[in-house]
Structures are given as C-alpha cells and as structure tokens.
Amino acid sequence: DTAVSQTPKYLVTQMGNDKSIKCEQNLGHDTMYWYKQDSKKFLKIMFSYNNKELIINETVPNRFSPKSPDKAHLNLHINSLELGDSAVYFCASSRAGVDTEAFFGQGTRLTVV
Amino acid sequence: GENVEQHPSTLSVQEGDSAVIKCTYSDSASNYFPWYKQELGKRPQLIIDIRSNVGEKKDQRIAVTLNKTAKHFSLHITETQPEDSAVYFCAASIAGNTPLVFGKGTRLSVIA
C-alpha cells in the first residue's frame, strides 16, 4: 500500500489554466504539507495543514490554495497558472509529536507551457 | 523563521571513500534534524534523523552528528558505494510544531 499518494504524476497545461493536484495519506497522520521543488532541486514548504486548519502559509501567491476535505486528504488548487509555476510538487504527511518523520508522495511534475 | 544552510552543493568521491555533508540552522528552538535522500526522479526518503537530546547517531555506514551550541549537524557516509549517488537534504524543525525546513541539497556522486 502506498502511504502517501498524489495524482497526477505528470501534468502539462497552458498558461492561464486552473488545475488541481490531489494527495491522500493512509498513515493516520494529522499533519499534511505541500512542498515545491524547483529546477535547482530546492525543496520549499508551501503549506502545512493540521486537523484541517492551515497553520503555516508561506509567502506563496494566492493563486495557490490548499483544500482539505478530511484529515487524510490535502489537495492543491492552482489558478491562472504561470510559466514560473513549473516545478515538482510534493505532498507529505507526518504525525504530531516526537516522531515527526515526514513521508513524501511520489511528486507531481507540473509543466506550464 | 528557521533557515537551514547546507554545504557543499556538489560532492564527488571515489568509491570506498567517506563523504561528509554539513548543515547549519538558525532557530535554537529546533530539535529534530532529519536527513533525506532523493534519487533521480524519486521522492525524498528519510535515511537517518537525530533529535536534540542526542549528539551522535549511527546506522551501518551512515552517521549523523549534532552540535547544538554551534547549531550545526553533519551527515557522514563511510565506504561509499555507487548506489549512494543521489541528492541529500538536511532539514530542521521543532518536532510536532513546525514543518521541516530543508537545506538546498547536496548532489553526491560516487565514482566507481
């Protein structure tokens, strides 16, 4: 069983479009994250959700919005896509407390053309 | 907020040699320091972690050291093998309270 799964794996879309990336975890974790990995391989935190509440929101454009229908899901919606949004987006989850290993999904490679 | 610096950005070693990657962090409240390995086209995966109540931890050929006073921690890989070639990330967080903040990664190449 895949612990953290995200779909789609690849996404190619035109500038100006709106797209979503889905993420699900079956680990029973209470915190989920979205990270962006750019072409230089830098991993930057975008959002963190704990018990359906956004607890940290880094300085990302408001075109990006996380949506968590329940504790096991954290989807990423992106409006009005721009060329600079091209990157690999990773979903991750962890458990609050001492044991805070973050488990990553397989990533979604977004290409905006 | 937390800032993590990682060096070097690239590292090439001969097979069988040791590799050392160093990181510094800025937030003295951080108490959890994991290391992730990311192979080409794959997700980052935890290889070892250390908490602030421990100075050193080993797992076979991999070890991590932590100096809380200086706010730096290091990854040591001994007897490197070609399959160790990957990008390695250090990270820091306040366990259970803040998300992991990653360093910029080190691309390790092990030359056979």
mmCIF file of C-alpha atoms in Angstrom:
data_model
loop_
_atom_site.group_PDB
_atom_site.id
_atom_site.type_symbol
_atom_site.label_atom_id
_atom_site.label_comp_id
_atom_site.label_asym_id
_atom_site.label_seq_id
_atom_site.Cartn_x
_atom_site.Cartn_y
_atom_site.Cartn_z
ATOM 1 C CA ASP A 1 0.000 0.000 0.000
ATOM 2 C CA THR A 2 1.259 3.450 -0.896
ATOM 3 C CA ALA A 3 1.468 5.557 2.258
ATOM 4 C CA VAL A 4 1.209 8.979 0.593
ATOM 5 C CA SER A 5 -0.150 9.094 -2.922
ATOM 6 C CA GLN A 6 -0.667 12.038 -5.170
ATOM 7 C CA THR A 7 -2.227 12.374 -8.600
ATOM 8 C CA PRO A 8 -1.492 13.047 -11.315
ATOM 9 C CA LYS A 9 2.193 12.185 -11.613
ATOM 10 C CA TYR A 10 2.606 14.438 -14.645
ATOM 11 C CA LEU A 11 0.588 17.499 -15.558
ATOM 12 C CA VAL A 12 1.136 19.598 -18.662
ATOM 13 C CA THR A 13 -1.091 22.612 -19.092
ATOM 14 C CA GLN A 14 -1.269 26.001 -20.708
ATOM 15 C CA MET A 15 -0.729 29.335 -19.053
ATOM 16 C CA GLY A 16 -3.853 30.781 -17.532
ATOM 17 C CA ASN A 17 -5.483 27.435 -16.809
ATOM 18 C CA ASP A 18 -6.677 26.258 -13.399
ATOM 19 C CA LYS A 19 -5.519 22.851 -12.171
ATOM 20 C CA SER A 20 -5.632 20.660 -9.080
ATOM 21 C CA ILE A 21 -3.305 18.068 -7.616
ATOM 22 C CA LYS A 22 -4.717 15.517 -5.229
ATOM 23 C CA CYS A 23 -2.998 13.977 -2.217
ATOM 24 C CA GLU A 24 -4.086 11.213 0.093
ATOM 25 C CA GLN A 25 -2.339 9.533 3.000
ATOM 26 C CA ASN A 26 -3.332 6.297 4.710
ATOM 27 C CA LEU A 27 -0.931 6.589 7.637
ATOM 28 C CA GLY A 28 -3.367 8.182 10.040
ATOM 29 C CA HIS A 29 -1.165 11.272 10.235
ATOM 30 C CA ASP A 30 -2.661 14.509 11.405
ATOM 31 C CA THR A 31 -0.442 16.935 9.536
ATOM 32 C CA MET A 32 -0.040 17.253 5.779
ATOM 33 C CA TYR A 33 2.171 19.503 3.700
ATOM 34 C CA TRP A 34 2.810 20.731 0.208
ATOM 35 C CA TYR A 35 6.385 21.341 -0.919
ATOM 36 C CA LYS A 36 7.587 22.824 -4.188
ATOM 37 C CA GLN A 37 10.825 21.591 -5.742
ATOM 38 C CA ASP A 38 12.134 23.878 -8.456
ATOM 39 C CA SER A 39 14.597 23.156 -11.239
ATOM 40 C CA LYS A 40 17.506 23.684 -8.850
ATOM 41 C CA LYS A 41 16.092 20.956 -6.605
ATOM 42 C CA PHE A 42 15.311 23.334 -3.735
ATOM 43 C CA LEU A 43 12.528 21.952 -1.529
ATOM 44 C CA LYS A 44 10.385 24.773 -0.184
ATOM 45 C CA ILE A 45 7.443 24.460 2.164
ATOM 46 C CA MET A 46 4.250 25.930 0.757
ATOM 47 C CA PHE A 47 1.507 24.881 3.136
ATOM 48 C CA SER A 48 1.006 22.888 6.279
ATOM 49 C CA TYR A 49 -2.362 21.577 7.493
ATOM 50 C CA ASN A 50 -3.060 20.173 10.923
ATOM 51 C CA ASN A 51 -6.504 18.847 11.789
ATOM 52 C CA LYS A 52 -7.996 20.685 8.851
ATOM 53 C CA GLU A 53 -6.585 24.025 9.886
ATOM 54 C CA LEU A 54 -3.944 25.879 7.969
ATOM 55 C CA ILE A 55 -1.190 26.507 10.460
ATOM 56 C CA ILE A 56 1.594 27.800 8.258
ATOM 57 C CA ASN A 57 1.235 29.573 4.960
ATOM 58 C CA GLU A 58 4.499 30.594 3.375
ATOM 59 C CA THR A 59 4.659 33.559 1.029
ATOM 60 C CA VAL A 60 3.148 31.820 -1.952
ATOM 61 C CA PRO A 61 0.861 33.570 -4.415
ATOM 62 C CA ASN A 62 -2.805 33.448 -3.502
ATOM 63 C CA ARG A 63 -3.370 31.655 -6.798
ATOM 64 C CA PHE A 64 -2.357 28.588 -4.807
ATOM 65 C CA SER A 65 -4.909 27.280 -2.352
ATOM 66 C CA PRO A 66 -4.859 24.094 -0.301
ATOM 67 C CA LYS A 67 -8.113 22.267 0.308
ATOM 68 C CA SER A 68 -8.510 19.558 2.918
ATOM 69 C CA PRO A 69 -11.855 17.741 2.778
ATOM 70 C CA ASP A 70 -10.765 15.451 5.605
ATOM 71 C CA LYS A 71 -7.716 14.501 7.643
ATOM 72 C CA ALA A 72 -6.441 12.067 5.009
ATOM 73 C CA HIS A 73 -6.541 14.449 2.056
ATOM 74 C CA LEU A 74 -4.849 17.709 1.154
ATOM 75 C CA ASN A 75 -5.404 18.882 -2.388
ATOM 76 C CA LEU A 76 -3.633 21.765 -4.074
ATOM 77 C CA HIS A 77 -5.545 24.092 -6.374
ATOM 78 C CA ILE A 78 -3.709 26.474 -8.648
ATOM 79 C CA ASN A 79 -5.477 29.235 -10.535
ATOM 80 C CA SER A 80 -4.233 31.215 -13.532
ATOM 81 C CA LEU A 81 -1.121 29.114 -13.999
ATOM 82 C CA GLU A 82 2.099 30.882 -14.931
ATOM 83 C CA LEU A 83 5.299 29.618 -16.545
ATOM 84 C CA GLY A 84 7.131 30.044 -13.230
ATOM 85 C CA ASP A 85 4.809 27.573 -11.567
ATOM 86 C CA SER A 86 6.523 24.750 -13.444
ATOM 87 C CA ALA A 87 8.101 22.528 -10.815
ATOM 88 C CA VAL A 88 7.677 19.246 -8.982
ATOM 89 C CA TYR A 89 5.128 19.465 -6.189
ATOM 90 C CA PHE A 90 5.413 17.036 -3.300
ATOM 91 C CA CYS A 91 2.749 16.235 -0.787
ATOM 92 C CA ALA A 92 3.932 14.923 2.588
ATOM 93 C CA SER A 93 2.463 13.924 5.908
ATOM 94 C CA SER A 94 3.670 13.456 9.455
ATOM 95 C CA ARG A 95 2.381 12.789 12.922
ATOM 96 C CA ALA A 96 2.418 15.462 15.559
ATOM 97 C CA GLY A 97 4.662 14.802 18.493
ATOM 98 C CA VAL A 98 8.142 13.420 18.914
ATOM 99 C CA ASP A 99 8.009 11.007 15.977
ATOM 100 C CA THR A 100 7.812 13.559 13.184
ATOM 101 C CA GLU A 101 9.282 11.790 10.168
ATOM 102 C CA ALA A 102 7.700 13.239 7.059
ATOM 103 C CA PHE A 103 6.606 10.786 4.399
ATOM 104 C CA PHE A 104 6.516 12.114 0.858
ATOM 105 C CA GLY A 105 4.292 11.325 -2.069
ATOM 106 C CA GLN A 106 5.863 10.479 -5.409
ATOM 107 C CA GLY A 107 5.586 14.027 -6.664
ATOM 108 C CA THR A 108 3.675 15.752 -9.456
ATOM 109 C CA ARG A 109 5.707 17.269 -12.241
ATOM 110 C CA LEU A 110 3.807 20.333 -13.397
ATOM 111 C CA THR A 111 4.802 21.876 -16.710
ATOM 112 C CA VAL A 112 3.174 25.109 -17.778
ATOM 113 C CA VAL A 113 3.539 25.923 -21.469
ATOM 114 C CA GLY B 1 11.615 31.512 10.925
ATOM 115 C CA GLU B 2 14.095 28.699 10.544
ATOM 116 C CA ASN B 3 16.865 28.935 7.940
ATOM 117 C CA VAL B 4 18.992 25.929 7.031
ATOM 118 C CA GLU B 5 22.260 26.243 5.137
ATOM 119 C CA GLN B 6 23.844 23.163 3.552
ATOM 120 C CA HIS B 7 27.321 22.611 2.112
ATOM 121 C CA PRO B 8 28.705 21.569 -0.262
ATOM 122 C CA SER B 9 26.193 21.790 -3.083
ATOM 123 C CA THR B 10 28.020 19.081 -5.020
ATOM 124 C CA LEU B 11 30.402 16.395 -3.823
ATOM 125 C CA SER B 12 32.290 13.762 -5.788
ATOM 126 C CA VAL B 13 34.088 10.913 -4.049
ATOM 127 C CA GLN B 14 35.761 7.733 -5.112
ATOM 128 C CA GLU B 15 34.001 4.516 -4.253
ATOM 129 C CA GLY B 16 35.061 3.372 -0.803
ATOM 130 C CA ASP B 17 35.914 6.864 0.413
ATOM 131 C CA SER B 18 33.921 8.792 3.010
ATOM 132 C CA ALA B 19 31.554 11.678 2.323
ATOM 133 C CA VAL B 20 30.632 14.456 4.730
ATOM 134 C CA ILE B 21 27.805 16.957 4.295
ATOM 135 C CA LYS B 22 27.350 19.833 6.712
ATOM 136 C CA CYS B 23 24.348 21.917 7.701
ATOM 137 C CA THR B 24 23.713 24.848 9.980
ATOM 138 C CA TYR B 25 20.397 26.064 11.329
ATOM 139 C CA SER B 26 19.285 29.355 12.774
ATOM 140 C CA ASP B 27 16.435 28.618 15.207
ATOM 141 C CA SER B 28 17.767 27.421 18.551
ATOM 142 C CA ALA B 29 14.307 26.002 19.315
ATOM 143 C CA SER B 30 14.642 23.402 16.533
ATOM 144 C CA ASN B 31 15.007 19.928 17.994
ATOM 145 C CA TYR B 32 14.553 17.499 15.127
ATOM 146 C CA PHE B 33 17.111 17.087 12.320
ATOM 147 C CA PRO B 34 16.444 14.503 9.613
ATOM 148 C CA TRP B 35 18.405 13.689 6.504
ATOM 149 C CA TYR B 36 16.651 12.732 3.289
ATOM 150 C CA LYS B 37 17.998 11.036 0.206
ATOM 151 C CA GLN B 38 16.446 11.744 -3.160
ATOM 152 C CA GLU B 39 17.345 9.605 -6.128
ATOM 153 C CA LEU B 40 16.748 10.903 -9.637
ATOM 154 C CA GLY B 41 13.047 11.176 -10.358
ATOM 155 C CA LYS B 42 12.063 9.794 -6.959
ATOM 156 C CA ARG B 43 10.619 11.168 -3.754
ATOM 157 C CA PRO B 44 12.794 12.244 -0.817
ATOM 158 C CA GLN B 45 13.164 9.424 1.698
ATOM 159 C CA LEU B 46 14.385 9.567 5.267
ATOM 160 C CA ILE B 47 17.729 7.871 5.821
ATOM 161 C CA ILE B 48 18.554 8.956 9.360
ATOM 162 C CA ASP B 49 17.453 11.538 11.885
ATOM 163 C CA ILE B 50 18.665 12.927 15.169
ATOM 164 C CA ARG B 51 16.966 14.740 17.996
ATOM 165 C CA SER B 52 18.451 17.471 20.111
ATOM 166 C CA ASN B 53 18.939 15.285 23.166
ATOM 167 C CA VAL B 54 21.492 13.164 21.269
ATOM 168 C CA GLY B 55 24.912 14.155 19.950
ATOM 169 C CA GLU B 56 25.513 11.327 17.510
ATOM 170 C CA LYS B 57 23.616 8.517 15.862
ATOM 171 C CA LYS B 58 24.797 5.699 13.610
ATOM 172 C CA ASP B 59 23.096 3.301 11.258
ATOM 173 C CA GLN B 60 25.536 0.994 9.495
ATOM 174 C CA ARG B 61 27.556 3.191 7.088
ATOM 175 C CA ILE B 62 25.644 6.362 7.913
ATOM 176 C CA ALA B 63 26.129 8.601 10.927
ATOM 177 C CA VAL B 64 24.869 11.996 11.937
ATOM 178 C CA THR B 65 26.389 14.349 14.492
ATOM 179 C CA LEU B 66 24.773 17.341 16.131
ATOM 180 C CA ASN B 67 26.365 20.313 17.857
ATOM 181 C CA LYS B 68 23.552 22.268 19.492
ATOM 182 C CA THR B 69 25.817 25.009 20.763
ATOM 183 C CA ALA B 70 27.144 25.768 17.310
ATOM 184 C CA LYS B 71 23.810 24.934 15.674
ATOM 185 C CA HIS B 72 25.248 22.616 13.108
ATOM 186 C CA PHE B 73 24.836 18.977 12.186
ATOM 187 C CA SER B 74 26.583 16.719 9.723
ATOM 188 C CA LEU B 75 25.984 13.558 7.733
ATOM 189 C CA HIS B 76 28.823 11.081 7.391
ATOM 190 C CA ILE B 77 28.742 8.244 4.878
ATOM 191 C CA THR B 78 31.576 5.737 5.061
ATOM 192 C CA GLU B 79 32.664 3.183 2.464
ATOM 193 C CA THR B 80 30.630 4.925 -0.203
ATOM 194 C CA GLN B 81 29.092 2.877 -2.975
ATOM 195 C CA PRO B 82 27.758 3.916 -6.399
ATOM 196 C CA GLU B 83 24.198 3.463 -5.141
ATOM 197 C CA ASP B 84 24.846 6.227 -2.612
ATOM 198 C CA SER B 85 24.828 8.662 -5.532
ATOM 199 C CA ALA B 86 21.818 10.952 -5.027
ATOM 200 C CA VAL B 87 20.813 14.358 -3.717
ATOM 201 C CA TYR B 88 20.910 14.584 0.071
ATOM 202 C CA PHE B 89 18.870 17.098 2.040
ATOM 203 C CA CYS B 90 19.226 18.115 5.644
ATOM 204 C CA ALA B 91 16.261 19.617 7.445
ATOM 205 C CA ALA B 92 15.307 21.103 10.770
ATOM 206 C CA SER B 93 12.083 21.591 12.663
ATOM 207 C CA ILE B 94 10.507 21.905 16.066
ATOM 208 C CA ALA B 95 9.100 18.418 16.390
ATOM 209 C CA GLY B 96 5.327 18.395 16.205
ATOM 210 C CA ASN B 97 5.049 22.135 15.793
ATOM 211 C CA THR B 98 6.685 23.325 12.607
ATOM 212 C CA PRO B 99 7.174 21.772 9.180
ATOM 213 C CA LEU B 100 10.586 20.664 8.032
ATOM 214 C CA VAL B 101 12.730 23.421 6.581
ATOM 215 C CA PHE B 102 15.199 21.935 4.126
ATOM 216 C CA GLY B 103 18.692 22.858 3.122
ATOM 217 C CA LYS B 104 19.349 23.348 -0.573
ATOM 218 C CA GLY B 105 20.651 19.850 -1.085
ATOM 219 C CA THR B 106 23.971 18.202 -1.895
ATOM 220 C CA ARG B 107 24.421 16.225 -5.074
ATOM 221 C CA LEU B 108 26.697 13.327 -4.164
ATOM 222 C CA SER B 109 28.399 11.389 -6.944
ATOM 223 C CA VAL B 110 30.261 8.216 -6.075
ATOM 224 C CA ILE B 111 32.718 7.316 -8.807
ATOM 225 C CA ALA B 112 33.405 3.630 -9.280
#
